[in-house]
PDB file of C-alpha atoms in Angstrom:
ATOM      1  CA  THR A 207      90.530  79.412 120.435  1.00  0.00           C
ATOM      2  CA  SER A 208      92.386  79.996 123.685  1.00  0.00           C
ATOM      3  CA  THR A 209      93.851  83.407 124.577  1.00  0.00           C
ATOM      4  CA  THR A 210      96.025  82.577 127.594  1.00  0.00           C
ATOM      5  CA  SER A 211      98.672  85.193 128.407  1.00  0.00           C
ATOM      6  CA  THR A 212     101.612  84.803 130.770  1.00  0.00           C
ATOM      7  CA  THR A 213     102.813  88.398 130.553  1.00  0.00           C
ATOM      8  CA  SER A 214     101.319  91.515 132.037  1.00  0.00           C
ATOM      9  CA  SER A 215     100.387  94.353 129.698  1.00  0.00           C
ATOM     10  CA  THR A 216      98.664  97.701 130.090  1.00  0.00           C
ATOM     11  CA  SER A 217      97.567  97.757 126.430  1.00  0.00           C
ATOM     12  CA  THR A 218      94.081  96.654 125.489  1.00  0.00           C
ATOM     13  CA  THR A 219      94.699  96.941 121.753  1.00  0.00           C
ATOM     14  CA  PRO A 220      93.851  93.700 119.932  1.00  0.00           C
ATOM     15  CA  LYS A 221      96.963  91.858 118.701  1.00  0.00           C
ATOM     16  CA  THR A 222      95.293  90.188 115.721  1.00  0.00           C
ATOM     17  CA  THR A 223      93.874  91.483 112.454  1.00  0.00           C
ATOM     18  CA  THR A 224      90.889  89.125 112.710  1.00  0.00           C
ATOM     19  CA  SER A 225      89.499  90.862 115.791  1.00  0.00           C
ATOM     20  CA  THR A 226      85.751  91.386 115.729  1.00  0.00           C
ATOM     21  CA  THR A 227      86.379  94.893 117.101  1.00  0.00           C
ATOM     22  CA  THR A 228      88.236  95.976 113.958  1.00  0.00           C
ATOM     23  CA  PRO A 229      86.215  98.770 112.339  1.00  0.00           C
ATOM     24  CA  LYS A 230      84.496  97.680 109.120  1.00  0.00           C
ATOM     25  CA  ALA A 231      83.091 101.121 108.257  1.00  0.00           C
ATOM     26  CA  CYS A 232      84.713 102.790 105.295  1.00  0.00           C
ATOM     27  CA  VAL A 233      87.203 105.651 105.384  1.00  0.00           C
ATOM     28  CA  VAL A 234      87.338 107.896 108.451  1.00  0.00           C
ATOM     29  CA  VAL A 235      88.501 111.467 108.025  1.00  0.00           C
ATOM     30  CA  ASP A 236      90.812 113.283 110.457  1.00  0.00           C
ATOM     31  CA  ILE A 237      91.897 109.982 112.040  1.00  0.00           C
ATOM     32  CA  ASP A 238      95.379 108.476 111.972  1.00  0.00           C
ATOM     33  CA  PHE A 239      95.908 104.792 112.723  1.00  0.00           C
ATOM     34  CA  ARG A 240      99.063 105.564 114.692  1.00  0.00           C
ATOM     35  CA  GLY A 241     101.933 103.065 114.741  1.00  0.00           C
ATOM     36  CA  ASN A 242     101.875  99.467 113.522  1.00  0.00           C
ATOM     37  CA  ASP A 243     103.467 100.457 110.182  1.00  0.00           C
ATOM     38  CA  ILE A 244     104.512  97.644 107.865  1.00  0.00           C
ATOM     39  CA  GLY A 245     105.154  99.789 104.800  1.00  0.00           C
ATOM     40  CA  TYR A 246     105.305 103.342 103.463  1.00  0.00           C
ATOM     41  CA  LEU A 247     104.759 104.871 100.018  1.00  0.00           C
ATOM     42  CA  GLY A 248     105.081 108.508  98.968  1.00  0.00           C
ATOM     43  CA  ASN A 249     103.202 110.505  96.319  1.00  0.00           C
ATOM     44  CA  ILE A 250     100.032 108.402  96.455  1.00  0.00           C
ATOM     45  CA  GLY A 251      97.214 110.371  94.830  1.00  0.00           C
ATOM     46  CA  SER A 252      94.221 109.444  96.988  1.00  0.00           C
ATOM     47  CA  TRP A 253      93.062 107.387  99.942  1.00  0.00           C
ATOM     48  CA  GLU A 254      91.591 104.924  97.429  1.00  0.00           C
ATOM     49  CA  ASP A 255      95.031 104.438  95.850  1.00  0.00           C
ATOM     50  CA  CYS A 256      96.537 103.966  99.317  1.00  0.00           C
ATOM     51  CA  ASN A 257      93.864 101.330 100.028  1.00  0.00           C
ATOM     52  CA  CYS A 258      94.818  99.535  96.796  1.00  0.00           C
ATOM     53  CA  GLU A 259      98.497  99.565  97.832  1.00  0.00           C
ATOM     54  CA  CYS A 260      97.487  98.018 101.168  1.00  0.00           C
ATOM     55  CA  LYS A 261      95.739  95.182  99.300  1.00  0.00           C
ATOM     56  CA  LYS A 262      99.043  94.409  97.519  1.00  0.00           C
ATOM     57  CA  LYS A 263     101.078  94.170 100.744  1.00  0.00           C
ATOM     58  CA  ALA A 264     101.040  90.870 102.665  1.00  0.00           C
ATOM     59  CA  GLY A 265      99.801  91.415 106.210  1.00  0.00           C
ATOM     60  CA  CYS A 266      98.316  94.867 105.543  1.00  0.00           C
ATOM     61  CA  SER A 267      94.917  95.197 107.189  1.00  0.00           C
ATOM     62  CA  HIS A 268      94.620  98.991 107.557  1.00  0.00           C
ATOM     63  CA  PHE A 269      96.137 102.177 106.175  1.00  0.00           C
ATOM     64  CA  THR A 270      96.459 105.907 106.811  1.00  0.00           C
ATOM     65  CA  TRP A 271      96.822 108.389 103.964  1.00  0.00           C
ATOM     66  CA  HIS A 272      98.204 111.877 104.746  1.00  0.00           C
ATOM     67  CA  ALA A 273      96.539 114.175 102.236  1.00  0.00           C
ATOM     68  CA  TYR A 274      98.413 117.249 103.448  1.00  0.00           C
ATOM     69  CA  SER A 275     101.956 115.953 102.968  1.00  0.00           C
ATOM     70  CA  SER A 276     102.430 114.850  99.361  1.00  0.00           C
ATOM     71  CA  GLY A 277     100.173 111.821  99.600  1.00  0.00           C
ATOM     72  CA  GLN A 278     102.053 109.762 102.167  1.00  0.00           C
ATOM     73  CA  CYS A 279     100.545 106.272 102.504  1.00  0.00           C
ATOM     74  CA  PHE A 280     101.276 104.249 105.638  1.00  0.00           C
ATOM     75  CA  LEU A 281     100.406 100.555 105.484  1.00  0.00           C
ATOM     76  CA  LYS A 282      99.410  99.006 108.832  1.00  0.00           C
ATOM     77  CA  ASN A 283      98.792  95.628 110.409  1.00  0.00           C
ATOM     78  CA  LEU A 284      96.650  96.959 113.278  1.00  0.00           C
ATOM     79  CA  TRP A 285      94.485  99.977 113.950  1.00  0.00           C
ATOM     80  CA  ASN A 286      95.070 102.479 116.725  1.00  0.00           C
ATOM     81  CA  PRO A 287      92.832 105.485 115.987  1.00  0.00           C
ATOM     82  CA  VAL A 288      93.895 108.974 117.090  1.00  0.00           C
ATOM     83  CA  TYR A 289      92.736 112.388 115.859  1.00  0.00           C
ATOM     84  CA  LYS A 290      94.930 113.945 113.169  1.00  0.00           C
ATOM     85  CA  LYS A 291      93.574 116.684 110.904  1.00  0.00           C
ATOM     86  CA  GLY A 292      93.708 115.851 107.202  1.00  0.00           C
ATOM     87  CA  ASP A 293      94.329 112.117 107.544  1.00  0.00           C
ATOM     88  CA  PHE A 294      92.190 109.439 105.917  1.00  0.00           C
ATOM     89  CA  SER A 295      92.236 105.941 107.452  1.00  0.00           C
ATOM     90  CA  ALA A 296      90.366 102.698 106.839  1.00  0.00           C
ATOM     91  CA  SER A 297      90.524  98.929 106.830  1.00  0.00           C
ATOM     92  CA  VAL A 298      91.828  97.178 103.720  1.00  0.00           C
ATOM     93  CA  ASP A 299      88.326  96.071 102.708  1.00  0.00           C
ATOM     94  CA  CYS A 300      86.999  99.646 102.570  1.00  0.00           C
ATOM     95  CA  TYR A 301      87.521 100.147  98.839  1.00  0.00           C
ATOM     96  CA  ASN A 302      87.171  97.326  96.327  1.00  0.00           C
ATOM     97  CA  GLU A 303      87.670  98.927  92.916  1.00  0.00           C
ATOM     98  CA  CYS A 304      91.441  98.639  92.618  1.00  0.00           C
ATOM     99  CA  SER A 305      91.451  96.718  89.345  1.00  0.00           C
ATOM    100  CA  THR A 306      89.022  99.072  87.613  1.00  0.00           C
ATOM    101  CA  PRO A 307      89.857 102.573  86.388  1.00  0.00           C
ATOM    102  CA  LYS A 308      88.999 105.242  88.924  1.00  0.00           C
ATOM    103  CA  THR A 309      88.210 108.873  88.524  1.00  0.00           C
ATOM    104  CA  CYS A 310      91.272 111.052  88.927  1.00  0.00           C
ATOM    105  CA  VAL A 311      89.466 113.841  90.758  1.00  0.00           C
ATOM    106  CA  GLU A 312      90.424 114.235  94.424  1.00  0.00           C
ATOM    107  CA  VAL A 313      87.254 114.606  96.503  1.00  0.00           C
ATOM    108  CA  ASP A 314      87.306 116.894  99.557  1.00  0.00           C
ATOM    109  CA  MET A 315      90.691 118.193  98.442  1.00  0.00           C
ATOM    110  CA  ASP A 316      91.726 121.783  97.761  1.00  0.00           C
ATOM    111  CA  PHE A 317      94.839 122.903  95.893  1.00  0.00           C
ATOM    112  CA  PRO A 318      95.279 126.298  97.616  1.00  0.00           C
ATOM    113  CA  GLY A 319      97.406 128.972  95.949  1.00  0.00           C
ATOM    114  CA  HIS A 320      98.790 128.936  92.410  1.00  0.00           C
ATOM    115  CA  ASP A 321      95.592 130.625  91.109  1.00  0.00           C
ATOM    116  CA  ILE A 322      95.713 131.937  87.542  1.00  0.00           C
ATOM    117  CA  GLY A 323      91.964 132.265  87.001  1.00  0.00           C
ATOM    118  CA  PHE A 324      88.597 132.231  88.745  1.00  0.00           C
ATOM    119  CA  LEU A 325      85.123 131.473  87.370  1.00  0.00           C
ATOM    120  CA  GLN A 326      81.713 131.393  89.022  1.00  0.00           C
ATOM    121  CA  LYS A 327      78.582 129.328  88.372  1.00  0.00           C
ATOM    122  CA  ILE A 328      80.447 126.374  86.885  1.00  0.00           C
ATOM    123  CA  GLY A 329      78.151 123.331  87.025  1.00  0.00           C
ATOM    124  CA  SER A 330      80.582 120.487  87.811  1.00  0.00           C
ATOM    125  CA  TRP A 331      84.220 119.579  88.333  1.00  0.00           C
ATOM    126  CA  GLU A 332      84.234 118.256  84.744  1.00  0.00           C
ATOM    127  CA  ASP A 333      83.122 121.690  83.487  1.00  0.00           C
ATOM    128  CA  CYS A 334      85.849 123.312  85.593  1.00  0.00           C
ATOM    129  CA  ASP A 335      88.374 120.953  83.964  1.00  0.00           C
ATOM    130  CA  CYS A 336      87.141 122.086  80.528  1.00  0.00           C
ATOM    131  CA  GLU A 337      87.671 125.713  81.550  1.00  0.00           C
ATOM    132  CA  CYS A 338      91.193 124.853  82.696  1.00  0.00           C
ATOM    133  CA  LYS A 339      91.940 123.296  79.297  1.00  0.00           C
ATOM    134  CA  LYS A 340      90.971 126.601  77.632  1.00  0.00           C
ATOM    135  CA  LYS A 341      93.294 128.701  79.839  1.00  0.00           C
ATOM    136  CA  SER A 342      96.935 128.927  78.814  1.00  0.00           C
ATOM    137  CA  GLY A 343      99.227 127.701  81.599  1.00  0.00           C
ATOM    138  CA  CYS A 344      96.459 125.974  83.549  1.00  0.00           C
ATOM    139  CA  THR A 345      97.642 122.584  84.779  1.00  0.00           C
ATOM    140  CA  PHE A 346      95.331 121.989  87.788  1.00  0.00           C
ATOM    141  CA  PHE A 347      91.958 123.155  89.055  1.00  0.00           C
ATOM    142  CA  THR A 348      89.767 123.178  92.145  1.00  0.00           C
ATOM    143  CA  TRP A 349      85.983 123.218  91.850  1.00  0.00           C
ATOM    144  CA  ARG A 350      83.745 123.874  94.847  1.00  0.00           C
ATOM    145  CA  THR A 351      80.171 122.719  95.230  1.00  0.00           C
ATOM    146  CA  ASP A 352      79.076 126.381  95.308  1.00  0.00           C
ATOM    147  CA  GLY A 353      80.060 126.547  91.597  1.00  0.00           C
ATOM    148  CA  ASN A 354      83.348 128.402  92.025  1.00  0.00           C
ATOM    149  CA  CYS A 355      86.142 127.169  89.772  1.00  0.00           C
ATOM    150  CA  TYR A 356      89.780 128.026  90.485  1.00  0.00           C
ATOM    151  CA  LEU A 357      92.267 127.566  87.646  1.00  0.00           C
ATOM    152  CA  LYS A 358      95.807 126.823  88.805  1.00  0.00           C
ATOM    153  CA  ASN A 359      99.369 126.313  87.634  1.00  0.00           C
ATOM    154  CA  GLY A 360     100.489 124.290  90.665  1.00  0.00           C
ATOM    155  CA  ARG A 361      99.334 121.697  93.177  1.00  0.00           C
ATOM    156  CA  ASN A 362      99.473 121.951  96.967  1.00  0.00           C
ATOM    157  CA  PRO A 363      96.886 119.452  98.285  1.00  0.00           C
ATOM    158  CA  ARG A 364      94.997 120.170 101.497  1.00  0.00           C
ATOM    159  CA  TYR A 365      91.855 118.530 102.860  1.00  0.00           C
ATOM    160  CA  LYS A 366      88.828 120.778 102.368  1.00  0.00           C
ATOM    161  CA  LYS A 367      85.208 119.612 102.469  1.00  0.00           C
ATOM    162  CA  ASN A 368      83.133 120.125  99.281  1.00  0.00           C
ATOM    163  CA  HIS A 369      86.179 120.746  97.064  1.00  0.00           C
ATOM    164  CA  PHE A 370      87.113 118.707  93.991  1.00  0.00           C
ATOM    165  CA  SER A 371      90.632 119.048  92.571  1.00  0.00           C
ATOM    166  CA  ALA A 372      92.527 117.397  89.722  1.00  0.00           C
ATOM    167  CA  SER A 373      95.019 117.861  86.936  1.00  0.00           C
ATOM    168  CA  VAL A 374      93.853 119.434  83.690  1.00  0.00           C
ATOM    169  CA  ASP A 375      93.674 116.094  81.853  1.00  0.00           C
ATOM    170  CA  CYS A 376      91.363 114.405  84.360  1.00  0.00           C
ATOM    171  CA  SER A 377      88.051 114.614  82.509  1.00  0.00           C
ATOM    172  CA  ASN A 378      87.263 113.422  79.000  1.00  0.00           C
ATOM    173  CA  LYS A 379      84.094 115.536  78.898  1.00  0.00           C
ATOM    174  CA  CYS A 380      85.493 118.259  76.628  1.00  0.00           C
TER     175      CYS A 380
END
């Protein structure tokens, strides 16, 4: 293929989605693929769901999911990585389980505030969900890998390493 150009440009960003420099690694955290938007969706529950939406959109090769602002999903046709706290970005081929049921727990996600209960030494996020089901008014929970379980009556998602959050009906364990 020939790549002759008759115009001058200061940008070195590839202008094709088949570039061999396109990152093939899976999701990158705290990176926004700035610009190149070809679609937008709000209230998307996870980066995996955003990836699945990208697969549905013709021309979508990358995406950025804003965990901190009500699950905003930006569909992209190019990648232009810049640091942005709380963003999750990847190429469309990062996640391949769109047609199969996924777990509803949000990994590395905290739901700060709205606490109505606190338990220690809870063995898993599924066990934390069971505790939430027992507590009147509990609609969400956050479980940390240190065993702390926070029962909640509201959701305010924020990226937080080693946190697992979901709605009360996420697990079928109990």
